PDB file of C-alpha atoms in Angstrom:
ATOM      1  CA  MET Y  78      -3.522   9.493 -13.641  1.00  0.00           C
ATOM      2  CA  SER Y  79      -3.932   8.503  -9.879  1.00  0.00           C
ATOM      3  CA  LEU Y  80      -6.821   8.003  -7.897  1.00  0.00           C
ATOM      4  CA  PHE Y  81      -5.104  10.823  -4.909  1.00  0.00           C
ATOM      5  CA  GLU Y  82      -2.791  13.348  -7.407  1.00  0.00           C
ATOM      6  CA  SER Y  83      -4.365  16.004  -6.400  1.00  0.00           C
ATOM      7  CA  TYR Y  84      -4.139  15.554  -2.891  1.00  0.00           C
ATOM      8  CA  SER Y  85      -1.548  17.034  -1.064  1.00  0.00           C
ATOM      9  CA  ARG Y  86      -0.406  15.023   1.800  1.00  0.00           C
ATOM     10  CA  GLU Y  87      -2.314  16.789   4.541  1.00  0.00           C
ATOM     11  CA  GLN Y  88      -5.270  16.449   2.242  1.00  0.00           C
ATOM     12  CA  LEU Y  89      -4.597  12.364   1.988  1.00  0.00           C
ATOM     13  CA  ARG Y  90      -4.286  11.492   6.071  1.00  0.00           C
ATOM     14  CA  GLU Y  91      -7.116  13.543   6.824  1.00  0.00           C
ATOM     15  CA  ILE Y  92      -8.956  10.976   4.175  1.00  0.00           C
ATOM     16  CA  TYR Y  93      -6.662   8.536   5.980  1.00  0.00           C
ATOM     17  CA  ALA Y  94      -8.531   9.470   9.233  1.00  0.00           C
ATOM     18  CA  GLN Y  95     -11.698  10.209   8.155  1.00  0.00           C
ATOM     19  CA  ALA Y  96     -12.817   6.553   7.661  1.00  0.00           C
ATOM     20  CA  TRP Y  97     -11.079   5.378  10.523  1.00  0.00           C
ATOM     21  CA  ARG Y  98     -13.179   7.720  12.777  1.00  0.00           C
ATOM     22  CA  LYS Y  99     -16.447   6.796  10.448  1.00  0.00           C
ATOM     23  CA  HIS Y 100     -15.380   2.184  11.054  1.00  0.00           C
ATOM     24  CA  LEU Y 101     -14.762   3.826  14.766  1.00  0.00           C
ATOM     25  CA  ALA Y 102     -18.230   5.139  15.024  1.00  0.00           C
ATOM     26  CA  GLY Y 103     -20.321   2.712  13.276  1.00  0.00           C
ATOM     27  CA  ALA Y 104     -20.952   4.840  10.947  1.00  0.00           C
ATOM     28  CA  PRO Y 105     -20.779   3.229   6.952  1.00  0.00           C
ATOM     29  CA  VAL Y 106     -18.009   3.753   4.225  1.00  0.00           C
ATOM     30  CA  SER Y 107     -17.487   4.087   0.986  1.00  0.00           C
ATOM     31  CA  PRO Y 108     -15.592   0.619  -0.801  1.00  0.00           C
ATOM     32  CA  LEU Y 109     -12.103   3.052  -0.824  1.00  0.00           C
ATOM     33  CA  GLU Y 110     -12.979   3.296   2.879  1.00  0.00           C
ATOM     34  CA  ALA Y 111     -12.830  -0.058   4.140  1.00  0.00           C
ATOM     35  CA  MET Y 112     -10.387  -0.700   2.423  1.00  0.00           C
ATOM     36  CA  ILE Y 113      -8.251   1.985   4.699  1.00  0.00           C
ATOM     37  CA  VAL Y 114      -9.569   0.909   7.845  1.00  0.00           C
ATOM     38  CA  ASP Y 115      -9.072  -2.191   6.472  1.00  0.00           C
ATOM     39  CA  VAL Y 116      -4.719  -1.218   6.036  1.00  0.00           C
ATOM     40  CA  VAL Y 117      -4.989   0.923   8.710  1.00  0.00           C
ATOM     41  CA  GLY Y 118      -7.112  -1.985  11.173  1.00  0.00           C
ATOM     42  CA  LEU Y 119      -3.982  -4.104  10.571  1.00  0.00           C
ATOM     43  CA  HIS Y 120      -1.766  -1.593  11.806  1.00  0.00           C
ATOM     44  CA  PRO Y 121      -2.306  -1.159  15.670  1.00  0.00           C
ATOM     45  CA  GLU Y 122       0.985   1.021  16.241  1.00  0.00           C
ATOM     46  CA  TYR Y 123      -0.199   3.700  13.243  1.00  0.00           C
ATOM     47  CA  HIS Y 124      -3.794   3.882  15.646  1.00  0.00           C
ATOM     48  CA  ALA Y 125      -2.153   7.339  17.511  1.00  0.00           C
ATOM     49  CA  MET Y 126      -1.086   8.430  13.986  1.00  0.00           C
ATOM     50  CA  VAL Y 127      -4.036   7.870  11.342  1.00  0.00           C
ATOM     51  CA  ASP Y 128      -6.675   9.916  14.864  1.00  0.00           C
ATOM     52  CA  ALA Y 129      -3.790  13.093  14.142  1.00  0.00           C
ATOM     53  CA  GLY Y 130      -4.214  12.869  10.721  1.00  0.00           C
ATOM     54  CA  ALA Y 131      -3.295  15.878   8.860  1.00  0.00           C
ATOM     55  CA  GLU Y 132      -1.064  17.161  12.388  1.00  0.00           C
ATOM     56  CA  ALA Y 133       1.038  13.677  12.453  1.00  0.00           C
ATOM     57  CA  THR Y 134       4.410  12.625  11.855  1.00  0.00           C
ATOM     58  CA  GLY Y 135       6.694   9.818  10.680  1.00  0.00           C
ATOM     59  CA  ASN Y 136       6.213   7.522   7.764  1.00  0.00           C
ATOM     60  CA  ALA Y 137       2.158   5.529   8.616  1.00  0.00           C
ATOM     61  CA  PHE Y 138       0.527   6.424   5.665  1.00  0.00           C
ATOM     62  CA  LEU Y 139       3.446   5.902   3.064  1.00  0.00           C
ATOM     63  CA  HIS Y 140       3.799   2.101   4.690  1.00  0.00           C
ATOM     64  CA  MET Y 141      -0.059   1.537   4.436  1.00  0.00           C
ATOM     65  CA  GLY Y 142      -0.358   4.268   0.804  1.00  0.00           C
ATOM     66  CA  LEU Y 143       1.848   1.301  -0.100  1.00  0.00           C
ATOM     67  CA  HIS Y 144      -0.354  -1.349   1.655  1.00  0.00           C
ATOM     68  CA  MET Y 145      -3.302  -0.134  -0.720  1.00  0.00           C
ATOM     69  CA  ALA Y 146      -0.866   0.842  -3.892  1.00  0.00           C
ATOM     70  CA  VAL Y 147      -0.288  -3.512  -3.553  1.00  0.00           C
ATOM     71  CA  ARG Y 148      -3.893  -4.310  -2.990  1.00  0.00           C
ATOM     72  CA  GLU Y 149      -5.587  -2.258  -6.078  1.00  0.00           C
ATOM     73  CA  GLN Y 150      -2.852  -3.243  -8.511  1.00  0.00           C
ATOM     74  CA  SER Y 151      -3.532  -6.233  -7.282  1.00  0.00           C
ATOM     75  CA  SER Y 152      -7.966  -6.107  -7.637  1.00  0.00           C
ATOM     76  CA  ILE Y 153      -6.597  -4.746 -12.447  1.00  0.00           C
ATOM     77  CA  ASP Y 154      -3.894  -6.694 -12.269  1.00  0.00           C
ATOM     78  CA  ARG Y 155      -1.137  -4.190 -13.327  1.00  0.00           C
ATOM     79  CA  PRO Y 156       1.437  -4.359 -14.106  1.00  0.00           C
ATOM     80  CA  PRO Y 157      -0.091  -7.864 -15.711  1.00  0.00           C
ATOM     81  CA  GLY Y 158       0.954 -11.293 -13.460  1.00  0.00           C
ATOM     82  CA  VAL Y 159       0.599  -9.089 -10.034  1.00  0.00           C
ATOM     83  CA  ARG Y 160      -2.614 -10.648  -9.038  1.00  0.00           C
ATOM     84  CA  GLU Y 161      -0.833 -14.394  -9.328  1.00  0.00           C
ATOM     85  CA  LEU Y 162       2.633 -13.010  -7.147  1.00  0.00           C
ATOM     86  CA  LEU Y 163       0.809 -12.392  -5.274  1.00  0.00           C
ATOM     87  CA  ARG Y 164      -1.193 -15.577  -4.051  1.00  0.00           C
ATOM     88  CA  GLN Y 165       1.870 -17.162  -4.491  1.00  0.00           C
ATOM     89  CA  LEU Y 166       2.894 -15.491  -1.938  1.00  0.00           C
ATOM     90  CA  GLN Y 167      -0.134 -15.770   0.353  1.00  0.00           C
ATOM     91  CA  ALA Y 168      -0.136 -19.059  -0.247  1.00  0.00           C
ATOM     92  CA  ARG Y 169       3.084 -19.643   0.533  1.00  0.00           C
ATOM     93  CA  LEU Y 170       4.076 -17.899   3.610  1.00  0.00           C
ATOM     94  CA  GLY Y 171       0.800 -18.703   4.980  1.00  0.00           C
ATOM     95  CA  ASP Y 172      -0.037 -15.051   5.103  1.00  0.00           C
ATOM     96  CA  ALA Y 173      -1.856 -12.284   3.613  1.00  0.00           C
ATOM     97  CA  HIS Y 174      -0.202  -9.317   5.487  1.00  0.00           C
ATOM     98  CA  ALA Y 175       3.077 -10.543   5.295  1.00  0.00           C
ATOM     99  CA  ALA Y 176       2.659 -12.225   1.571  1.00  0.00           C
ATOM    100  CA  GLU Y 177       1.572  -7.722   0.507  1.00  0.00           C
ATOM    101  CA  HIS Y 178       5.093  -6.751   2.678  1.00  0.00           C
ATOM    102  CA  VAL Y 179       6.655  -8.728   0.571  1.00  0.00           C
ATOM    103  CA  LEU Y 180       5.100  -6.109  -2.803  1.00  0.00           C
ATOM    104  CA  MET Y 181       5.112  -3.153  -0.833  1.00  0.00           C
ATOM    105  CA  GLU Y 182       9.362  -3.960  -0.674  1.00  0.00           C
ATOM    106  CA  ALA Y 183      10.091  -4.863  -3.986  1.00  0.00           C
ATOM    107  CA  LEU Y 184       7.483  -1.371  -5.427  1.00  0.00           C
ATOM    108  CA  GLY Y 185       9.103   0.762  -2.423  1.00  0.00           C
ATOM    109  CA  GLU Y 186      12.528  -0.584  -4.376  1.00  0.00           C
ATOM    110  CA  THR Y 187      11.731   0.001  -7.588  1.00  0.00           C
ATOM    111  CA  LEU Y 188      10.662   3.889  -7.201  1.00  0.00           C
ATOM    112  CA  TRP Y 189      13.648   4.706  -5.493  1.00  0.00           C
ATOM    113  CA  GLU Y 190      15.102   3.476  -7.847  1.00  0.00           C
ATOM    114  CA  ALA Y 191      13.090   4.991 -10.438  1.00  0.00           C
ATOM    115  CA  GLN Y 192      12.991   8.761  -8.969  1.00  0.00           C
ATOM    116  CA  ARG Y 193      16.572   9.010  -8.207  1.00  0.00           C
ATOM    117  CA  ALA Y 194      17.350   7.367 -12.323  1.00  0.00           C
ATOM    118  CA  GLY Y 195      14.723  10.282 -13.313  1.00  0.00           C
ATOM    119  CA  ARG Y 196      12.557   7.222 -15.348  1.00  0.00           C
ATOM    120  CA  PRO Y 197       9.627   5.719 -14.996  1.00  0.00           C
ATOM    121  CA  PRO Y 198       9.895   2.650 -12.619  1.00  0.00           C
ATOM    122  CA  ASP Y 199      10.205  -0.500 -14.601  1.00  0.00           C
ATOM    123  CA  GLU Y 200       7.512  -2.700 -13.698  1.00  0.00           C
ATOM    124  CA  GLY Y 201       9.471  -5.934 -14.904  1.00  0.00           C
ATOM    125  CA  HIS Y 202      11.784  -4.827 -12.184  1.00  0.00           C
ATOM    126  CA  TYR Y 203       9.127  -4.484  -9.188  1.00  0.00           C
ATOM    127  CA  LEU Y 204       7.783  -8.463 -10.264  1.00  0.00           C
ATOM    128  CA  ALA Y 205      11.002 -10.229 -10.765  1.00  0.00           C
ATOM    129  CA  LEU Y 206      12.627  -8.573  -7.389  1.00  0.00           C
ATOM    130  CA  ALA Y 207       9.349  -9.288  -5.821  1.00  0.00           C
ATOM    131  CA  GLN Y 208       9.754 -12.855  -7.624  1.00  0.00           C
ATOM    132  CA  ARG Y 209      12.929 -13.397  -5.508  1.00  0.00           C
ATOM    133  CA  LYS Y 210      11.216 -12.838  -1.851  1.00  0.00           C
ATOM    134  CA  LEU Y 211       9.090 -15.649  -2.800  1.00  0.00           C
ATOM    135  CA  PRO Y 212      10.530 -18.789  -0.464  1.00  0.00           C
ATOM    136  CA  ARG Y 213      11.248 -22.118  -2.051  1.00  0.00           C
TER     137      ARG Y 213
END
C-alpha cells in the first residue's frame, strides 16, 4: 500500500502546500516535507499553484508526484536496477533533474499502458523504456 493511497487529490495538494509554506517561513520540515520542498524548488513555474494548494488546477502536482515516485523508487531500488539506471542517467546527462525526467517519462508511459490494458505495470518494460533514453 502506497504512503499516499488513502489521501484525496485535495489532501495531497494541501500536503505540498503546507510543506512549501513551512519552508518559506523557515520552519522545520520532516524528511518527507524536505523531499517535497526540494521538488517544488526545482519548479518555480509551479510555486503559485503550490501556494494555491487544493484550489490549484493543472498537472503540476502530477509532475511533482512523478518526481517523488522516482526518488522513492531509487531510494529503495524498486524495481531492482532503477537506482543504478538513475545514476547512469545522471552521469551521462550531467543533471540529476534531467535524469529524473527521463525516468518520469518512462514511468508515465508504463502506468498509462498498464491502466489502458487493465493490468499491473510492467517493471521490466519501465526500465527498458528508460534505458533506451540513455545517451550513447
